[in-house]
Amino acid sequence: MPGESGMGGRSSVSGLNVALFGATGFLGRYVANELGSVGSSVNIANRGCEMETRHLKPMFDLGNAAFYFYEGRDEASMEAAMEGC
């Protein structure tokens, strides 16, 4: 019987709001896929360009992934990526 959060899977809502740093790396892509498969809302922080995060978009349902660019020495940009998590 489905609960309030759905049947399970990408179209569900797990209730998790996560900030993920390093999602474009080797292990980070698997963590992002697992968070997307349970329906988590994820803020993905990246220091590179938009082309590095393109492969992560299909892992999430529409609106569950937000992409932020941050600078390692700028605390305000990192705080913006973690806002709401």
JSON list of N, CA and C in Angstrom, two decimals:
[
{"chain": "A", "resi": 1, "resn": "MET", "atom": "N", "xyz": [0.85, -1.18, 0.00]},
{"chain": "A", "resi": 1, "resn": "MET", "atom": "CA", "xyz": [0.00, 0.00, 0.00]},
{"chain": "A", "resi": 1, "resn": "MET", "atom": "C", "xyz": [0.89, 1.24, 0.00]},
{"chain": "A", "resi": 2, "resn": "PRO", "atom": "N", "xyz": [0.70, 2.15, -0.91]},
{"chain": "A", "resi": 2, "resn": "PRO", "atom": "CA", "xyz": [1.55, 3.34, -0.95]},
{"chain": "A", "resi": 2, "resn": "PRO", "atom": "C", "xyz": [1.26, 4.28, 0.22]},
{"chain": "A", "resi": 3, "resn": "GLY", "atom": "N", "xyz": [2.33, 4.88, 0.73]},
{"chain": "A", "resi": 3, "resn": "GLY", "atom": "CA", "xyz": [2.19, 5.83, 1.82]},
{"chain": "A", "resi": 3, "resn": "GLY", "atom": "C", "xyz": [2.05, 7.25, 1.28]},
{"chain": "A", "resi": 4, "resn": "GLU", "atom": "N", "xyz": [2.27, 8.21, 2.15]},
{"chain": "A", "resi": 4, "resn": "GLU", "atom": "CA", "xyz": [2.18, 9.60, 1.75]},
{"chain": "A", "resi": 4, "resn": "GLU", "atom": "C", "xyz": [3.27, 9.98, 0.76]},
{"chain": "A", "resi": 5, "resn": "SER", "atom": "N", "xyz": [4.38, 9.26, 0.80]},
{"chain": "A", "resi": 5, "resn": "SER", "atom": "CA", "xyz": [5.50, 9.65, -0.04]},
{"chain": "A", "resi": 5, "resn": "SER", "atom": "C", "xyz": [5.52, 8.95, -1.39]},
{"chain": "A", "resi": 6, "resn": "GLY", "atom": "N", "xyz": [4.58, 8.09, -1.68]},
{"chain": "A", "resi": 6, "resn": "GLY", "atom": "CA", "xyz": [4.51, 7.47, -2.99]},
{"chain": "A", "resi": 6, "resn": "GLY", "atom": "C", "xyz": [4.85, 6.00, -2.95]},
{"chain": "A", "resi": 7, "resn": "MET", "atom": "N", "xyz": [4.94, 5.40, -4.12]},
{"chain": "A", "resi": 7, "resn": "MET", "atom": "CA", "xyz": [5.17, 3.97, -4.26]},
{"chain": "A", "resi": 7, "resn": "MET", "atom": "C", "xyz": [6.63, 3.59, -4.05]},
{"chain": "A", "resi": 8, "resn": "GLY", "atom": "N", "xyz": [7.51, 4.51, -4.07]},
{"chain": "A", "resi": 8, "resn": "GLY", "atom": "CA", "xyz": [8.93, 4.21, -4.02]},
{"chain": "A", "resi": 8, "resn": "GLY", "atom": "C", "xyz": [9.54, 4.46, -5.38]},
{"chain": "A", "resi": 9, "resn": "GLY", "atom": "N", "xyz": [10.80, 4.83, -5.40]},
{"chain": "A", "resi": 9, "resn": "GLY", "atom": "CA", "xyz": [11.46, 5.10, -6.67]},
{"chain": "A", "resi": 9, "resn": "GLY", "atom": "C", "xyz": [11.61, 6.59, -6.92]},
{"chain": "A", "resi": 10, "resn": "ARG", "atom": "N", "xyz": [12.00, 6.93, -8.11]},
{"chain": "A", "resi": 10, "resn": "ARG", "atom": "CA", "xyz": [12.35, 8.31, -8.44]},
{"chain": "A", "resi": 10, "resn": "ARG", "atom": "C", "xyz": [11.19, 9.29, -8.30]},
{"chain": "A", "resi": 11, "resn": "SER", "atom": "N", "xyz": [9.97, 8.85, -8.50]},
{"chain": "A", "resi": 11, "resn": "SER", "atom": "CA", "xyz": [8.83, 9.76, -8.41]},
{"chain": "A", "resi": 11, "resn": "SER", "atom": "C", "xyz": [8.29, 9.90, -7.00]},
{"chain": "A", "resi": 12, "resn": "SER", "atom": "N", "xyz": [8.93, 9.30, -6.03]},
{"chain": "A", "resi": 12, "resn": "SER", "atom": "CA", "xyz": [8.52, 9.42, -4.64]},
{"chain": "A", "resi": 12, "resn": "SER", "atom": "C", "xyz": [9.16, 10.65, -4.00]},
{"chain": "A", "resi": 13, "resn": "VAL", "atom": "N", "xyz": [8.79, 10.89, -2.78]},
{"chain": "A", "resi": 13, "resn": "VAL", "atom": "CA", "xyz": [9.39, 11.97, -1.99]},
{"chain": "A", "resi": 13, "resn": "VAL", "atom": "C", "xyz": [9.89, 11.35, -0.70]},
{"chain": "A", "resi": 14, "resn": "SER", "atom": "N", "xyz": [11.21, 11.31, -0.53]},
{"chain": "A", "resi": 14, "resn": "SER", "atom": "CA", "xyz": [11.79, 10.69, 0.66]},
{"chain": "A", "resi": 14, "resn": "SER", "atom": "C", "xyz": [11.81, 11.63, 1.84]},
{"chain": "A", "resi": 15, "resn": "GLY", "atom": "N", "xyz": [11.70, 12.92, 1.59]},
{"chain": "A", "resi": 15, "resn": "GLY", "atom": "CA", "xyz": [11.76, 13.90, 2.68]},
{"chain": "A", "resi": 15, "resn": "GLY", "atom": "C", "xyz": [13.17, 14.35, 3.00]},
{"chain": "A", "resi": 16, "resn": "LEU", "atom": "N", "xyz": [14.15, 13.83, 2.30]},
{"chain": "A", "resi": 16, "resn": "LEU", "atom": "CA", "xyz": [15.54, 14.21, 2.53]},
{"chain": "A", "resi": 16, "resn": "LEU", "atom": "C", "xyz": [15.90, 15.41, 1.68]},
{"chain": "A", "resi": 17, "resn": "ASN", "atom": "N", "xyz": [16.50, 16.41, 2.30]},
{"chain": "A", "resi": 17, "resn": "ASN", "atom": "CA", "xyz": [17.07, 17.57, 1.59]},
{"chain": "A", "resi": 17, "resn": "ASN", "atom": "C", "xyz": [18.57, 17.51, 1.84]},
{"chain": "A", "resi": 18, "resn": "VAL", "atom": "N", "xyz": [19.33, 17.22, 0.80]},
{"chain": "A", "resi": 18, "resn": "VAL", "atom": "CA", "xyz": [20.75, 16.92, 0.93]},
{"chain": "A", "resi": 18, "resn": "VAL", "atom": "C", "xyz": [21.57, 17.88, 0.10]},
{"chain": "A", "resi": 19, "resn": "ALA", "atom": "N", "xyz": [22.69, 18.35, 0.66]},
{"chain": "A", "resi": 19, "resn": "ALA", "atom": "CA", "xyz": [23.69, 19.09, -0.10]},
{"chain": "A", "resi": 19, "resn": "ALA", "atom": "C", "xyz": [24.80, 18.11, -0.43]},
{"chain": "A", "resi": 20, "resn": "LEU", "atom": "N", "xyz": [25.11, 17.95, -1.70]},
{"chain": "A", "resi": 20, "resn": "LEU", "atom": "CA", "xyz": [26.09, 16.97, -2.14]},
{"chain": "A", "resi": 20, "resn": "LEU", "atom": "C", "xyz": [27.25, 17.67, -2.82]},
{"chain": "A", "resi": 21, "resn": "PHE", "atom": "N", "xyz": [28.42, 17.58, -2.19]},
{"chain": "A", "resi": 21, "resn": "PHE", "atom": "CA", "xyz": [29.65, 18.11, -2.76]},
{"chain": "A", "resi": 21, "resn": "PHE", "atom": "C", "xyz": [30.43, 16.93, -3.34]},
{"chain": "A", "resi": 22, "resn": "GLY", "atom": "N", "xyz": [31.01, 17.09, -4.49]},
{"chain": "A", "resi": 22, "resn": "GLY", "atom": "CA", "xyz": [31.78, 16.02, -5.11]},
{"chain": "A", "resi": 22, "resn": "GLY", "atom": "C", "xyz": [30.94, 15.04, -5.90]},
{"chain": "A", "resi": 23, "resn": "ALA", "atom": "N", "xyz": [29.78, 15.44, -6.36]},
{"chain": "A", "resi": 23, "resn": "ALA", "atom": "CA", "xyz": [28.89, 14.54, -7.09]},
{"chain": "A", "resi": 23, "resn": "ALA", "atom": "C", "xyz": [29.42, 14.19, -8.47]},
{"chain": "A", "resi": 24, "resn": "THR", "atom": "N", "xyz": [30.35, 14.95, -9.01]},
{"chain": "A", "resi": 24, "resn": "THR", "atom": "CA", "xyz": [30.86, 14.65, -10.34]},
{"chain": "A", "resi": 24, "resn": "THR", "atom": "C", "xyz": [32.03, 13.68, -10.30]},
{"chain": "A", "resi": 25, "resn": "GLY", "atom": "N", "xyz": [32.47, 13.30, -9.11]},
{"chain": "A", "resi": 25, "resn": "GLY", "atom": "CA", "xyz": [33.57, 12.36, -8.98]},
{"chain": "A", "resi": 25, "resn": "GLY", "atom": "C", "xyz": [33.13, 10.92, -9.14]},
{"chain": "A", "resi": 26, "resn": "PHE", "atom": "N", "xyz": [34.08, 10.00, -8.96]},
{"chain": "A", "resi": 26, "resn": "PHE", "atom": "CA", "xyz": [33.82, 8.58, -9.16]},
{"chain": "A", "resi": 26, "resn": "PHE", "atom": "C", "xyz": [32.76, 8.05, -8.21]},
{"chain": "A", "resi": 27, "resn": "LEU", "atom": "N", "xyz": [32.91, 8.28, -6.92]},
{"chain": "A", "resi": 27, "resn": "LEU", "atom": "CA", "xyz": [31.93, 7.80, -5.94]},
{"chain": "A", "resi": 27, "resn": "LEU", "atom": "C", "xyz": [30.70, 8.69, -5.87]},
{"chain": "A", "resi": 28, "resn": "GLY", "atom": "N", "xyz": [30.89, 9.97, -6.11]},
{"chain": "A", "resi": 28, "resn": "GLY", "atom": "CA", "xyz": [29.79, 10.93, -5.99]},
{"chain": "A", "resi": 28, "resn": "GLY", "atom": "C", "xyz": [28.64, 10.65, -6.95]},
{"chain": "A", "resi": 29, "resn": "ARG", "atom": "N", "xyz": [28.93, 10.17, -8.14]},
{"chain": "A", "resi": 29, "resn": "ARG", "atom": "CA", "xyz": [27.86, 9.87, -9.10]},
{"chain": "A", "resi": 29, "resn": "ARG", "atom": "C", "xyz": [27.00, 8.72, -8.62]},
{"chain": "A", "resi": 30, "resn": "TYR", "atom": "N", "xyz": [27.58, 7.76, -7.90]},
{"chain": "A", "resi": 30, "resn": "TYR", "atom": "CA", "xyz": [26.79, 6.66, -7.36]},
{"chain": "A", "resi": 30, "resn": "TYR", "atom": "C", "xyz": [25.95, 7.10, -6.16]},
{"chain": "A", "resi": 31, "resn": "VAL", "atom": "N", "xyz": [26.50, 7.99, -5.36]},
{"chain": "A", "resi": 31, "resn": "VAL", "atom": "CA", "xyz": [25.73, 8.55, -4.24]},
{"chain": "A", "resi": 31, "resn": "VAL", "atom": "C", "xyz": [24.57, 9.37, -4.79]},
{"chain": "A", "resi": 32, "resn": "ALA", "atom": "N", "xyz": [24.81, 10.16, -5.82]},
{"chain": "A", "resi": 32, "resn": "ALA", "atom": "CA", "xyz": [23.75, 10.96, -6.43]},
{"chain": "A", "resi": 32, "resn": "ALA", "atom": "C", "xyz": [22.67, 10.08, -7.03]},
{"chain": "A", "resi": 33, "resn": "ASN", "atom": "N", "xyz": [23.06, 8.99, -7.66]},
{"chain": "A", "resi": 33, "resn": "ASN", "atom": "CA", "xyz": [22.08, 8.07, -8.24]},
{"chain": "A", "resi": 33, "resn": "ASN", "atom": "C", "xyz": [21.22, 7.43, -7.16]},
{"chain": "A", "resi": 34, "resn": "GLU", "atom": "N", "xyz": [21.82, 7.06, -6.04]},
{"chain": "A", "resi": 34, "resn": "GLU", "atom": "CA", "xyz": [21.05, 6.45, -4.96]},
{"chain": "A", "resi": 34, "resn": "GLU", "atom": "C", "xyz": [20.10, 7.46, -4.32]},
{"chain": "A", "resi": 35, "resn": "LEU", "atom": "N", "xyz": [20.55, 8.69, -4.15]},
{"chain": "A", "resi": 35, "resn": "LEU", "atom": "CA", "xyz": [19.66, 9.73, -3.61]},
{"chain": "A", "resi": 35, "resn": "LEU", "atom": "C", "xyz": [18.51, 10.02, -4.57]},
{"chain": "A", "resi": 36, "resn": "GLY", "atom": "N", "xyz": [18.79, 10.01, -5.86]},
{"chain": "A", "resi": 36, "resn": "GLY", "atom": "CA", "xyz": [17.75, 10.23, -6.85]},
{"chain": "A", "resi": 36, "resn": "GLY", "atom": "C", "xyz": [16.77, 9.09, -6.93]},
{"chain": "A", "resi": 37, "resn": "SER", "atom": "N", "xyz": [17.24, 7.87, -6.70]},
{"chain": "A", "resi": 37, "resn": "SER", "atom": "CA", "xyz": [16.36, 6.71, -6.83]},
{"chain": "A", "resi": 37, "resn": "SER", "atom": "C", "xyz": [15.35, 6.59, -5.70]},
{"chain": "A", "resi": 38, "resn": "VAL", "atom": "N", "xyz": [15.60, 7.25, -4.57]},
{"chain": "A", "resi": 38, "resn": "VAL", "atom": "CA", "xyz": [14.63, 7.22, -3.48]},
{"chain": "A", "resi": 38, "resn": "VAL", "atom": "C", "xyz": [13.80, 8.49, -3.42]},
{"chain": "A", "resi": 39, "resn": "GLY", "atom": "N", "xyz": [14.06, 9.43, -4.32]},
{"chain": "A", "resi": 39, "resn": "GLY", "atom": "CA", "xyz": [13.24, 10.64, -4.40]},
{"chain": "A", "resi": 39, "resn": "GLY", "atom": "C", "xyz": [13.69, 11.77, -3.50]},
{"chain": "A", "resi": 40, "resn": "SER", "atom": "N", "xyz": [14.98, 11.88, -3.24]},
{"chain": "A", "resi": 40, "resn": "SER", "atom": "CA", "xyz": [15.50, 12.95, -2.39]},
{"chain": "A", "resi": 40, "resn": "SER", "atom": "C", "xyz": [15.63, 14.24, -3.17]},
{"chain": "A", "resi": 41, "resn": "SER", "atom": "N", "xyz": [15.55, 15.35, -2.47]},
{"chain": "A", "resi": 41, "resn": "SER", "atom": "CA", "xyz": [15.80, 16.66, -3.04]},
{"chain": "A", "resi": 41, "resn": "SER", "atom": "C", "xyz": [17.26, 17.01, -2.75]},
{"chain": "A", "resi": 42, "resn": "VAL", "atom": "N", "xyz": [18.04, 17.25, -3.80]},
{"chain": "A", "resi": 42, "resn": "VAL", "atom": "CA", "xyz": [19.49, 17.37, -3.65]},
{"chain": "A", "resi": 42, "resn": "VAL", "atom": "C", "xyz": [19.98, 18.69, -4.24]},
{"chain": "A", "resi": 43, "resn": "ASN", "atom": "N", "xyz": [20.81, 19.38, -3.46]},
{"chain": "A", "resi": 43, "resn": "ASN", "atom": "CA", "xyz": [21.56, 20.53, -3.95]},
{"chain": "A", "resi": 43, "resn": "ASN", "atom": "C", "xyz": [22.94, 20.04, -4.31]},
{"chain": "A", "resi": 44, "resn": "ILE", "atom": "N", "xyz": [23.29, 20.06, -5.58]},
{"chain": "A", "resi": 44, "resn": "ILE", "atom": "CA", "xyz": [24.57, 19.55, -6.05]},
{"chain": "A", "resi": 44, "resn": "ILE", "atom": "C", "xyz": [25.51, 20.72, -6.27]},
{"chain": "A", "resi": 45, "resn": "ALA", "atom": "N", "xyz": [26.60, 20.72, -5.50]},
{"chain": "A", "resi": 45, "resn": "ALA", "atom": "CA", "xyz": [27.59, 21.79, -5.58]},
{"chain": "A", "resi": 45, "resn": "ALA", "atom": "C", "xyz": [28.74, 21.34, -6.48]},
{"chain": "A", "resi": 46, "resn": "ASN", "atom": "N", "xyz": [29.18, 22.25, -7.35]},
{"chain": "A", "resi": 46, "resn": "ASN", "atom": "CA", "xyz": [30.22, 21.94, -8.31]},
{"chain": "A", "resi": 46, "resn": "ASN", "atom": "C", "xyz": [31.13, 23.14, -8.48]},
{"chain": "A", "resi": 47, "resn": "ARG", "atom": "N", "xyz": [32.43, 22.87, -8.60]},
{"chain": "A", "resi": 47, "resn": "ARG", "atom": "CA", "xyz": [33.39, 23.94, -8.82]},
{"chain": "A", "resi": 47, "resn": "ARG", "atom": "C", "xyz": [33.70, 24.17, -10.28]},
{"chain": "A", "resi": 48, "resn": "GLY", "atom": "N", "xyz": [33.31, 23.25, -11.15]},
{"chain": "A", "resi": 48, "resn": "GLY", "atom": "CA", "xyz": [33.65, 23.33, -12.57]},
{"chain": "A", "resi": 48, "resn": "GLY", "atom": "C", "xyz": [32.56, 24.00, -13.38]},
{"chain": "A", "resi": 49, "resn": "CYS", "atom": "N", "xyz": [32.43, 23.54, -14.61]},
{"chain": "A", "resi": 49, "resn": "CYS", "atom": "CA", "xyz": [31.45, 24.12, -15.51]},
{"chain": "A", "resi": 49, "resn": "CYS", "atom": "C", "xyz": [30.18, 23.27, -15.55]},
{"chain": "A", "resi": 50, "resn": "GLU", "atom": "N", "xyz": [29.18, 23.76, -16.25]},
{"chain": "A", "resi": 50, "resn": "GLU", "atom": "CA", "xyz": [27.88, 23.07, -16.33]},
{"chain": "A", "resi": 50, "resn": "GLU", "atom": "C", "xyz": [27.98, 21.74, -17.07]},
{"chain": "A", "resi": 51, "resn": "MET", "atom": "N", "xyz": [28.93, 21.60, -17.95]},
{"chain": "A", "resi": 51, "resn": "MET", "atom": "CA", "xyz": [29.10, 20.36, -18.71]},
{"chain": "A", "resi": 51, "resn": "MET", "atom": "C", "xyz": [29.46, 19.18, -17.81]},
{"chain": "A", "resi": 52, "resn": "GLU", "atom": "N", "xyz": [30.07, 19.45, -16.66]},
{"chain": "A", "resi": 52, "resn": "GLU", "atom": "CA", "xyz": [30.47, 18.38, -15.75]},
{"chain": "A", "resi": 52, "resn": "GLU", "atom": "C", "xyz": [29.29, 17.78, -15.00]},
{"chain": "A", "resi": 53, "resn": "THR", "atom": "N", "xyz": [28.17, 18.48, -14.93]},
{"chain": "A", "resi": 53, "resn": "THR", "atom": "CA", "xyz": [27.02, 18.00, -14.17]},
{"chain": "A", "resi": 53, "resn": "THR", "atom": "C", "xyz": [25.89, 17.49, -15.05]},
{"chain": "A", "resi": 54, "resn": "ARG", "atom": "N", "xyz": [26.06, 17.53, -16.36]},
{"chain": "A", "resi": 54, "resn": "ARG", "atom": "CA", "xyz": [24.98, 17.13, -17.26]},
{"chain": "A", "resi": 54, "resn": "ARG", "atom": "C", "xyz": [24.57, 15.68, -17.10]},
{"chain": "A", "resi": 55, "resn": "HIS", "atom": "N", "xyz": [25.50, 14.80, -16.79]},
{"chain": "A", "resi": 55, "resn": "HIS", "atom": "CA", "xyz": [25.17, 13.39, -16.65]},
{"chain": "A", "resi": 55, "resn": "HIS", "atom": "C", "xyz": [24.38, 13.08, -15.38]},
{"chain": "A", "resi": 56, "resn": "LEU", "atom": "N", "xyz": [24.30, 14.04, -14.46]},
{"chain": "A", "resi": 56, "resn": "LEU", "atom": "CA", "xyz": [23.57, 13.83, -13.21]},
{"chain": "A", "resi": 56, "resn": "LEU", "atom": "C", "xyz": [22.08, 14.17, -13.32]},
{"chain": "A", "resi": 57, "resn": "LYS", "atom": "N", "xyz": [21.71, 14.97, -14.29]},
{"chain": "A", "resi": 57, "resn": "LYS", "atom": "CA", "xyz": [20.32, 15.43, -14.40]},
{"chain": "A", "resi": 57, "resn": "LYS", "atom": "C", "xyz": [19.31, 14.30, -14.59]},
{"chain": "A", "resi": 58, "resn": "PRO", "atom": "N", "xyz": [19.57, 13.28, -15.41]},
{"chain": "A", "resi": 58, "resn": "PRO", "atom": "CA", "xyz": [18.58, 12.20, -15.57]},
{"chain": "A", "resi": 58, "resn": "PRO", "atom": "C", "xyz": [18.41, 11.32, -14.34]},
{"chain": "A", "resi": 59, "resn": "MET", "atom": "N", "xyz": [19.28, 11.47, -13.35]},
{"chain": "A", "resi": 59, "resn": "MET", "atom": "CA", "xyz": [19.18, 10.65, -12.15]},
{"chain": "A", "resi": 59, "resn": "MET", "atom": "C", "xyz": [18.08, 11.12, -11.20]},
{"chain": "A", "resi": 60, "resn": "PHE", "atom": "N", "xyz": [17.53, 12.29, -11.44]},
{"chain": "A", "resi": 60, "resn": "PHE", "atom": "CA", "xyz": [16.56, 12.88, -10.53]},
{"chain": "A", "resi": 60, "resn": "PHE", "atom": "C", "xyz": [15.26, 13.18, -11.26]},
{"chain": "A", "resi": 61, "resn": "ASP", "atom": "N", "xyz": [14.16, 13.15, -10.51]},
{"chain": "A", "resi": 61, "resn": "ASP", "atom": "CA", "xyz": [12.88, 13.57, -11.04]},
{"chain": "A", "resi": 61, "resn": "ASP", "atom": "C", "xyz": [12.92, 15.09, -11.22]},
{"chain": "A", "resi": 62, "resn": "LEU", "atom": "N", "xyz": [12.06, 15.60, -12.05]},
{"chain": "A", "resi": 62, "resn": "LEU", "atom": "CA", "xyz": [12.06, 17.03, -12.37]},
{"chain": "A", "resi": 62, "resn": "LEU", "atom": "C", "xyz": [11.86, 17.86, -11.10]},
{"chain": "A", "resi": 63, "resn": "GLY", "atom": "N", "xyz": [12.76, 18.77, -10.84]},
{"chain": "A", "resi": 63, "resn": "GLY", "atom": "CA", "xyz": [12.66, 19.65, -9.70]},
{"chain": "A", "resi": 63, "resn": "GLY", "atom": "C", "xyz": [13.34, 19.15, -8.44]},
{"chain": "A", "resi": 64, "resn": "ASN", "atom": "N", "xyz": [13.89, 17.94, -8.45]},
{"chain": "A", "resi": 64, "resn": "ASN", "atom": "CA", "xyz": [14.54, 17.40, -7.25]},
{"chain": "A", "resi": 64, "resn": "ASN", "atom": "C", "xyz": [16.04, 17.66, -7.20]},
{"chain": "A", "resi": 65, "resn": "ALA", "atom": "N", "xyz": [16.60, 18.20, -8.25]},
{"chain": "A", "resi": 65, "resn": "ALA", "atom": "CA", "xyz": [18.03, 18.50, -8.26]},
{"chain": "A", "resi": 65, "resn": "ALA", "atom": "C", "xyz": [18.24, 19.98, -8.58]},
{"chain": "A", "resi": 66, "resn": "ALA", "atom": "N", "xyz": [19.04, 20.62, -7.76]},
{"chain": "A", "resi": 66, "resn": "ALA", "atom": "CA", "xyz": [19.42, 22.02, -7.99]},
{"chain": "A", "resi": 66, "resn": "ALA", "atom": "C", "xyz": [20.95, 22.06, -8.06]},
{"chain": "A", "resi": 67, "resn": "PHE", "atom": "N", "xyz": [21.47, 22.78, -9.03]},
{"chain": "A", "resi": 67, "resn": "PHE", "atom": "CA", "xyz": [22.90, 22.82, -9.25]},
{"chain": "A", "resi": 67, "resn": "PHE", "atom": "C", "xyz": [23.45, 24.19, -8.87]},
{"chain": "A", "resi": 68, "resn": "TYR", "atom": "N", "xyz": [24.50, 24.16, -8.05]},
{"chain": "A", "resi": 68, "resn": "TYR", "atom": "CA", "xyz": [25.13, 25.38, -7.56]},
{"chain": "A", "resi": 68, "resn": "TYR", "atom": "C", "xyz": [26.61, 25.35, -7.90]},
{"chain": "A", "resi": 69, "resn": "PHE", "atom": "N", "xyz": [27.16, 26.49, -8.23]},
{"chain": "A", "resi": 69, "resn": "PHE", "atom": "CA", "xyz": [28.59, 26.62, -8.45]},
{"chain": "A", "resi": 69, "resn": "PHE", "atom": "C", "xyz": [29.18, 27.34, -7.25]},
{"chain": "A", "resi": 70, "resn": "TYR", "atom": "N", "xyz": [30.27, 26.81, -6.73]},
{"chain": "A", "resi": 70, "resn": "TYR", "atom": "CA", "xyz": [30.89, 27.39, -5.55]},
{"chain": "A", "resi": 70, "resn": "TYR", "atom": "C", "xyz": [32.38, 27.51, -5.75]},
{"chain": "A", "resi": 71, "resn": "GLU", "atom": "N", "xyz": [32.97, 28.37, -4.95]},
{"chain": "A", "resi": 71, "resn": "GLU", "atom": "CA", "xyz": [34.41, 28.55, -4.93]},
{"chain": "A", "resi": 71, "resn": "GLU", "atom": "C", "xyz": [34.90, 28.03, -3.58]},
{"chain": "A", "resi": 72, "resn": "GLY", "atom": "N", "xyz": [35.96, 27.26, -3.57]},
{"chain": "A", "resi": 72, "resn": "GLY", "atom": "CA", "xyz": [36.44, 26.62, -2.36]},
{"chain": "A", "resi": 72, "resn": "GLY", "atom": "C", "xyz": [36.82, 27.57, -1.23]},
{"chain": "A", "resi": 73, "resn": "ARG", "atom": "N", "xyz": [37.19, 28.78, -1.56]},
{"chain": "A", "resi": 73, "resn": "ARG", "atom": "CA", "xyz": [37.60, 29.75, -0.54]},
{"chain": "A", "resi": 73, "resn": "ARG", "atom": "C", "xyz": [36.51, 30.76, -0.21]},
{"chain": "A", "resi": 74, "resn": "ASP", "atom": "N", "xyz": [35.37, 30.63, -0.83]},
{"chain": "A", "resi": 74, "resn": "ASP", "atom": "CA", "xyz": [34.27, 31.56, -0.62]},
{"chain": "A", "resi": 74, "resn": "ASP", "atom": "C", "xyz": [33.19, 30.87, 0.21]},
{"chain": "A", "resi": 75, "resn": "GLU", "atom": "N", "xyz": [33.11, 31.22, 1.49]},
{"chain": "A", "resi": 75, "resn": "GLU", "atom": "CA", "xyz": [32.15, 30.57, 2.38]},
{"chain": "A", "resi": 75, "resn": "GLU", "atom": "C", "xyz": [30.70, 30.90, 2.00]},
{"chain": "A", "resi": 76, "resn": "ALA", "atom": "N", "xyz": [30.48, 32.07, 1.47]},
{"chain": "A", "resi": 76, "resn": "ALA", "atom": "CA", "xyz": [29.10, 32.46, 1.12]},
{"chain": "A", "resi": 76, "resn": "ALA", "atom": "C", "xyz": [28.55, 31.59, -0.01]},
{"chain": "A", "resi": 77, "resn": "SER", "atom": "N", "xyz": [29.41, 31.23, -0.98]},
{"chain": "A", "resi": 77, "resn": "SER", "atom": "CA", "xyz": [28.92, 30.38, -2.06]},
{"chain": "A", "resi": 77, "resn": "SER", "atom": "C", "xyz": [28.65, 28.95, -1.58]},
{"chain": "A", "resi": 78, "resn": "MET", "atom": "N", "xyz": [29.43, 28.48, -0.61]},
{"chain": "A", "resi": 78, "resn": "MET", "atom": "CA", "xyz": [29.16, 27.15, -0.05]},
{"chain": "A", "resi": 78, "resn": "MET", "atom": "C", "xyz": [27.91, 27.14, 0.82]},
{"chain": "A", "resi": 79, "resn": "GLU", "atom": "N", "xyz": [27.70, 28.22, 1.56]},
{"chain": "A", "resi": 79, "resn": "GLU", "atom": "CA", "xyz": [26.48, 28.34, 2.36]},
{"chain": "A", "resi": 79, "resn": "GLU", "atom": "C", "xyz": [25.24, 28.41, 1.48]},
{"chain": "A", "resi": 80, "resn": "ALA", "atom": "N", "xyz": [25.36, 29.07, 0.32]},
{"chain": "A", "resi": 80, "resn": "ALA", "atom": "CA", "xyz": [24.24, 29.13, -0.62]},
{"chain": "A", "resi": 80, "resn": "ALA", "atom": "C", "xyz": [23.90, 27.74, -1.15]},
{"chain": "A", "resi": 81, "resn": "ALA", "atom": "N", "xyz": [24.91, 26.91, -1.38]},
{"chain": "A", "resi": 81, "resn": "ALA", "atom": "CA", "xyz": [24.67, 25.54, -1.85]},
{"chain": "A", "resi": 81, "resn": "ALA", "atom": "C", "xyz": [24.03, 24.67, -0.78]},
{"chain": "A", "resi": 82, "resn": "MET", "atom": "N", "xyz": [24.28, 24.98, 0.48]},
{"chain": "A", "resi": 82, "resn": "MET", "atom": "CA", "xyz": [23.73, 24.18, 1.59]},
{"chain": "A", "resi": 82, "resn": "MET", "atom": "C", "xyz": [22.43, 24.73, 2.14]},
{"chain": "A", "resi": 83, "resn": "GLU", "atom": "N", "xyz": [21.94, 25.82, 1.58]},
{"chain": "A", "resi": 83, "resn": "GLU", "atom": "CA", "xyz": [20.73, 26.43, 2.09]},
{"chain": "A", "resi": 83, "resn": "GLU", "atom": "C", "xyz": [19.51, 25.50, 1.95]},
{"chain": "A", "resi": 84, "resn": "GLY", "atom": "N", "xyz": [18.81, 25.32, 3.02]},
{"chain": "A", "resi": 84, "resn": "GLY", "atom": "CA", "xyz": [17.61, 24.49, 3.02]},
{"chain": "A", "resi": 84, "resn": "GLY", "atom": "C", "xyz": [17.88, 23.01, 3.27]},
{"chain": "A", "resi": 85, "resn": "CYS", "atom": "N", "xyz": [19.11, 22.65, 3.52]},
{"chain": "A", "resi": 85, "resn": "CYS", "atom": "CA", "xyz": [19.46, 21.23, 3.74]},
{"chain": "A", "resi": 85, "resn": "CYS", "atom": "C", "xyz": [19.68, 20.96, 5.21]}
]
